[in-house]
Amino acid sequence: MTTETPPSAAMVPGQASGPPDRYEQFMRTVRRACATPGGRAELRQGLADGLVSPWQMYVHLLPAGGIPAHSQTREAEFPFLLVASLYAVHDAPNPRTARTNPQPVPPRADRRKNMGWSYARAASGGAMKQKAAGDALSYLAQLDLEDLYRDLPGAVSLLRSQRVSVHWPVLLRDLTRWPRWAEDVRIEWARSFYAPAPASVRTTEETSS
């Protein structure tokens, strides 16, 4: 009898490795959609509407191969819509001014730069006290999927208001894994928050984030 191995099992703790290409590829699609005023506005509106009727988001994301075109359920598409909207709200540059102030292409995301890493950065940078950051992360980690979807926008908004980075491909990867591998994601968040990276990795993080 063959047992399925959780995605995180093949990852050596502390090993730098990016999320699978499909998450990076999806975020490239989102950035292209946000490069036009209409695309950015409609992806932002999706979050304002609670992603209840995301027709206009599909118009921008499905033809470009963004959202999985043949998902078995709408629930499987929801993480993609949520992350696209969050990026459009918090990180997408204004396309009307981007030509005069071009944004650098982000480096490939490191899967360790998950929500645990973001809260660790919030604590180390003074945006949050250590205990408050740990409590906020613990609260998110204990939620079921539906409640996580509900509370994540507020958590991301607080982090970004303090200029704390959120690595979108990693967040998307974690949300898609949550229904089956939530415990693995929680452990990875805990490692990123509580276990310091080697000095060489910290140096790389500081220069690439």
CSV table of C-alpha atoms in Angstrom, one decimal:
chain,number,residue,atom,x,y,z
A,1,MET,CA,0.0,0.0,0.0
A,2,THR,CA,1.4,3.4,-1.0
A,3,THR,CA,0.9,6.3,1.3
A,4,GLU,CA,1.0,9.9,0.0
A,5,THR,CA,3.9,12.0,1.3
A,6,PRO,CA,3.0,15.5,2.5
A,7,PRO,CA,4.6,18.2,0.3
A,8,SER,CA,6.7,19.4,3.2
A,9,ALA,CA,8.2,16.1,4.0
A,10,ALA,CA,10.8,16.3,1.3
A,11,MET,CA,12.0,19.6,2.5
A,12,VAL,CA,15.0,19.7,4.8
A,13,PRO,CA,14.5,22.2,7.6
A,14,GLY,CA,16.5,25.3,6.9
A,15,GLN,CA,16.9,24.5,3.2
A,16,ALA,CA,16.3,27.4,0.8
A,17,SER,CA,13.8,26.4,-1.8
A,18,GLY,CA,11.2,28.2,-3.7
A,19,PRO,CA,7.5,27.2,-4.0
A,20,PRO,CA,6.5,25.2,-7.0
A,21,ASP,CA,6.6,27.2,-10.3
A,22,ARG,CA,2.8,27.4,-10.6
A,23,TYR,CA,2.5,29.8,-7.7
A,24,GLU,CA,5.3,32.0,-9.1
A,25,GLN,CA,3.7,31.8,-12.5
A,26,PHE,CA,0.3,32.8,-11.1
A,27,MET,CA,1.7,35.8,-9.5
A,28,ARG,CA,3.3,36.9,-12.8
A,29,THR,CA,-0.2,36.7,-14.3
A,30,VAL,CA,-1.5,38.8,-11.4
A,31,ARG,CA,1.2,41.4,-11.9
A,32,ARG,CA,0.4,41.6,-15.6
A,33,ALA,CA,-3.3,42.1,-14.8
A,34,CYS,CA,-2.5,44.8,-12.3
A,35,ALA,CA,-0.3,46.6,-14.9
A,36,THR,CA,-3.4,48.2,-16.4
A,37,PRO,CA,-5.7,50.6,-14.4
A,38,GLY,CA,-8.8,48.5,-15.1
A,39,GLY,CA,-7.2,45.2,-14.2
A,40,ARG,CA,-5.8,46.5,-10.9
A,41,ALA,CA,-9.1,48.1,-10.0
A,42,GLU,CA,-11.1,45.0,-10.7
A,43,LEU,CA,-8.8,42.7,-8.8
A,44,ARG,CA,-9.0,45.1,-5.8
A,45,GLN,CA,-12.8,45.2,-6.1
A,46,GLY,CA,-12.9,41.5,-5.7
A,47,LEU,CA,-11.7,41.8,-2.1
A,48,ALA,CA,-14.1,44.7,-1.4
A,49,ASP,CA,-16.9,42.4,-2.6
A,50,GLY,CA,-15.8,39.5,-0.5
A,51,LEU,CA,-15.0,37.5,-3.6
A,52,VAL,CA,-18.7,36.6,-3.8
A,53,SER,CA,-19.1,37.2,-7.5
A,54,PRO,CA,-15.6,37.4,-9.0
A,55,TRP,CA,-16.5,37.5,-12.7
A,56,GLN,CA,-14.2,40.3,-13.6
A,57,MET,CA,-11.3,38.7,-11.9
A,58,TYR,CA,-11.8,35.6,-14.0
A,59,VAL,CA,-11.8,37.8,-17.1
A,60,HIS,CA,-8.3,38.9,-16.2
A,61,LEU,CA,-6.9,35.7,-14.7
A,62,LEU,CA,-8.4,32.7,-16.6
A,63,PRO,CA,-7.3,33.5,-20.2
A,64,ALA,CA,-3.7,34.1,-19.1
A,65,GLY,CA,-3.6,30.7,-17.4
A,66,GLY,CA,-3.8,32.1,-13.9
A,67,ILE,CA,-6.6,30.4,-12.0
A,68,PRO,CA,-6.6,26.6,-12.5
A,69,ALA,CA,-9.1,26.3,-15.4
A,70,HIS,CA,-10.5,22.9,-14.5
A,71,SER,CA,-10.7,22.9,-10.7
A,72,GLN,CA,-13.1,20.4,-9.3
A,73,THR,CA,-14.7,22.9,-7.0
A,74,ARG,CA,-14.9,26.7,-6.6
A,75,GLU,CA,-13.2,26.2,-3.2
A,76,ALA,CA,-10.0,25.1,-5.0
A,77,GLU,CA,-10.0,28.4,-6.8
A,78,PHE,CA,-10.6,30.6,-3.8
A,79,PRO,CA,-7.0,30.9,-2.6
A,80,PHE,CA,-5.9,32.1,-6.0
A,81,LEU,CA,-8.6,34.8,-6.0
A,82,LEU,CA,-7.9,35.9,-2.5
A,83,VAL,CA,-4.1,36.2,-3.0
A,84,ALA,CA,-4.6,38.1,-6.3
A,85,SER,CA,-7.0,40.6,-4.6
A,86,LEU,CA,-4.7,41.0,-1.6
A,87,TYR,CA,-1.7,41.7,-3.9
A,88,ALA,CA,-3.7,44.2,-5.9
A,89,VAL,CA,-4.8,46.0,-2.8
A,90,HIS,CA,-1.5,46.1,-0.9
A,91,ASP,CA,1.4,45.7,-3.3
A,92,ALA,CA,0.4,46.4,-6.9
A,93,PRO,CA,2.0,49.7,-8.1
A,94,ASN,CA,-0.3,52.3,-9.6
A,95,PRO,CA,-0.1,51.6,-13.4
A,96,ARG,CA,-0.6,55.3,-14.1
A,97,THR,CA,2.7,56.1,-12.5
A,98,ALA,CA,4.6,52.8,-12.8
A,99,ARG,CA,6.1,53.8,-16.2
A,100,THR,CA,8.0,56.7,-14.6
A,101,ASN,CA,8.9,54.7,-11.5
A,102,PRO,CA,9.3,51.0,-12.7
A,103,GLN,CA,9.2,48.3,-10.1
A,104,PRO,CA,12.0,45.7,-9.9
A,105,VAL,CA,11.0,42.1,-10.8
A,106,PRO,CA,10.8,40.3,-7.4
A,107,PRO,CA,13.3,37.5,-6.8
A,108,ARG,CA,12.0,33.9,-6.7
A,109,ALA,CA,10.3,33.4,-3.3
A,110,ASP,CA,11.8,31.3,-0.6
A,111,ARG,CA,9.2,29.0,1.0
A,112,ARG,CA,10.6,29.9,4.5
A,113,LYS,CA,9.3,33.4,3.9
A,114,ASN,CA,5.8,32.4,5.0
A,115,MET,CA,3.5,34.1,7.5
A,116,GLY,CA,5.8,33.0,10.4
A,117,TRP,CA,8.7,34.9,8.7
A,118,SER,CA,6.5,38.0,8.2
A,119,TYR,CA,5.5,38.1,11.9
A,120,ALA,CA,9.1,37.5,12.9
A,121,ARG,CA,10.1,40.5,10.7
A,122,ALA,CA,7.3,42.5,12.3
A,123,ALA,CA,8.7,41.7,15.8
A,124,SER,CA,12.4,42.2,15.0
A,125,GLY,CA,11.7,45.5,13.1
A,126,GLY,CA,9.7,47.0,15.9
A,127,ALA,CA,6.4,47.0,14.1
A,128,MET,CA,4.9,44.6,16.7
A,129,LYS,CA,6.1,43.4,20.1
A,130,GLN,CA,7.4,39.9,20.1
A,131,LYS,CA,4.5,38.5,22.2
A,132,ALA,CA,1.9,40.3,20.1
A,133,ALA,CA,3.4,38.9,16.9
A,134,GLY,CA,3.6,35.4,18.3
A,135,ASP,CA,0.0,35.6,19.5
A,136,ALA,CA,-1.2,36.9,16.2
A,137,LEU,CA,0.6,34.1,14.3
A,138,SER,CA,-0.7,31.5,16.7
A,139,TYR,CA,-4.3,32.7,16.3
A,140,LEU,CA,-4.1,32.4,12.5
A,141,ALA,CA,-2.4,29.0,12.7
A,142,GLN,CA,-5.2,27.5,14.7
A,143,LEU,CA,-8.1,28.6,12.4
A,144,ASP,CA,-9.9,26.3,10.1
A,145,LEU,CA,-9.8,27.1,6.4
A,146,GLU,CA,-13.0,29.2,6.3
A,147,ASP,CA,-12.1,31.3,9.3
A,148,LEU,CA,-8.5,31.7,7.9
A,149,TYR,CA,-10.0,33.1,4.7
A,150,ARG,CA,-12.1,35.5,6.8
A,151,ASP,CA,-9.3,36.8,9.0
A,152,LEU,CA,-6.3,36.7,6.7
A,153,PRO,CA,-7.1,40.0,4.9
A,154,GLY,CA,-7.1,41.9,8.2
A,155,ALA,CA,-3.8,40.3,9.2
A,156,VAL,CA,-2.2,41.1,5.9
A,157,SER,CA,-3.5,44.6,6.0
A,158,LEU,CA,-1.9,45.2,9.4
A,159,LEU,CA,1.5,43.7,8.3
A,160,ARG,CA,1.6,45.8,5.1
A,161,SER,CA,0.6,49.0,6.9
A,162,GLN,CA,3.8,48.5,8.9
A,163,ARG,CA,5.8,47.8,5.7
A,164,VAL,CA,6.3,44.2,6.7
A,165,SER,CA,6.7,42.0,3.5
A,166,VAL,CA,4.3,39.3,2.6
A,167,HIS,CA,5.6,36.8,0.0
A,168,TRP,CA,2.6,36.1,-2.1
A,169,PRO,CA,3.7,32.9,-3.9
A,170,VAL,CA,4.5,31.3,-0.5
A,171,LEU,CA,1.2,32.5,1.0
A,172,LEU,CA,-0.7,31.0,-2.0
A,173,ARG,CA,1.2,27.7,-1.7
A,174,ASP,CA,0.3,27.5,2.0
A,175,LEU,CA,-3.4,28.3,1.5
A,176,THR,CA,-3.7,25.6,-1.2
A,177,ARG,CA,-2.1,23.1,1.1
A,178,TRP,CA,-4.2,24.0,4.1
A,179,PRO,CA,-7.2,21.7,3.5
A,180,ARG,CA,-5.0,18.6,3.6
A,181,TRP,CA,-1.7,19.6,5.1
A,182,ALA,CA,-2.6,22.4,7.6
A,183,GLU,CA,-0.4,20.9,10.3
A,184,ASP,CA,2.6,20.9,8.1
A,185,VAL,CA,2.0,24.5,7.2
A,186,ARG,CA,1.6,25.4,10.9
A,187,ILE,CA,4.9,23.7,11.7
A,188,GLU,CA,6.6,25.6,8.9
A,189,TRP,CA,5.2,28.9,10.2
A,190,ALA,CA,6.4,28.1,13.7
A,191,ARG,CA,9.9,27.3,12.4
A,192,SER,CA,10.1,30.5,10.5
A,193,PHE,CA,9.0,32.5,13.5
A,194,TYR,CA,10.9,30.8,16.3
A,195,ALA,CA,14.0,29.2,14.7
A,196,PRO,CA,16.6,31.8,13.6
A,197,ALA,CA,18.0,31.3,10.1
A,198,PRO,CA,21.7,30.8,9.7
A,199,ALA,CA,23.7,34.0,9.4
A,200,SER,CA,24.4,33.5,5.7
A,201,VAL,CA,20.6,33.2,5.1
A,202,ARG,CA,19.8,36.2,7.1
A,203,THR,CA,22.3,38.3,5.1
A,204,THR,CA,20.7,37.1,1.9
A,205,GLU,CA,17.2,37.9,3.2
A,206,GLU,CA,18.2,41.4,4.1
A,207,THR,CA,19.5,42.1,0.6
A,208,SER,CA,16.6,40.5,-1.3
A,209,SER,CA,13.5,41.6,0.6
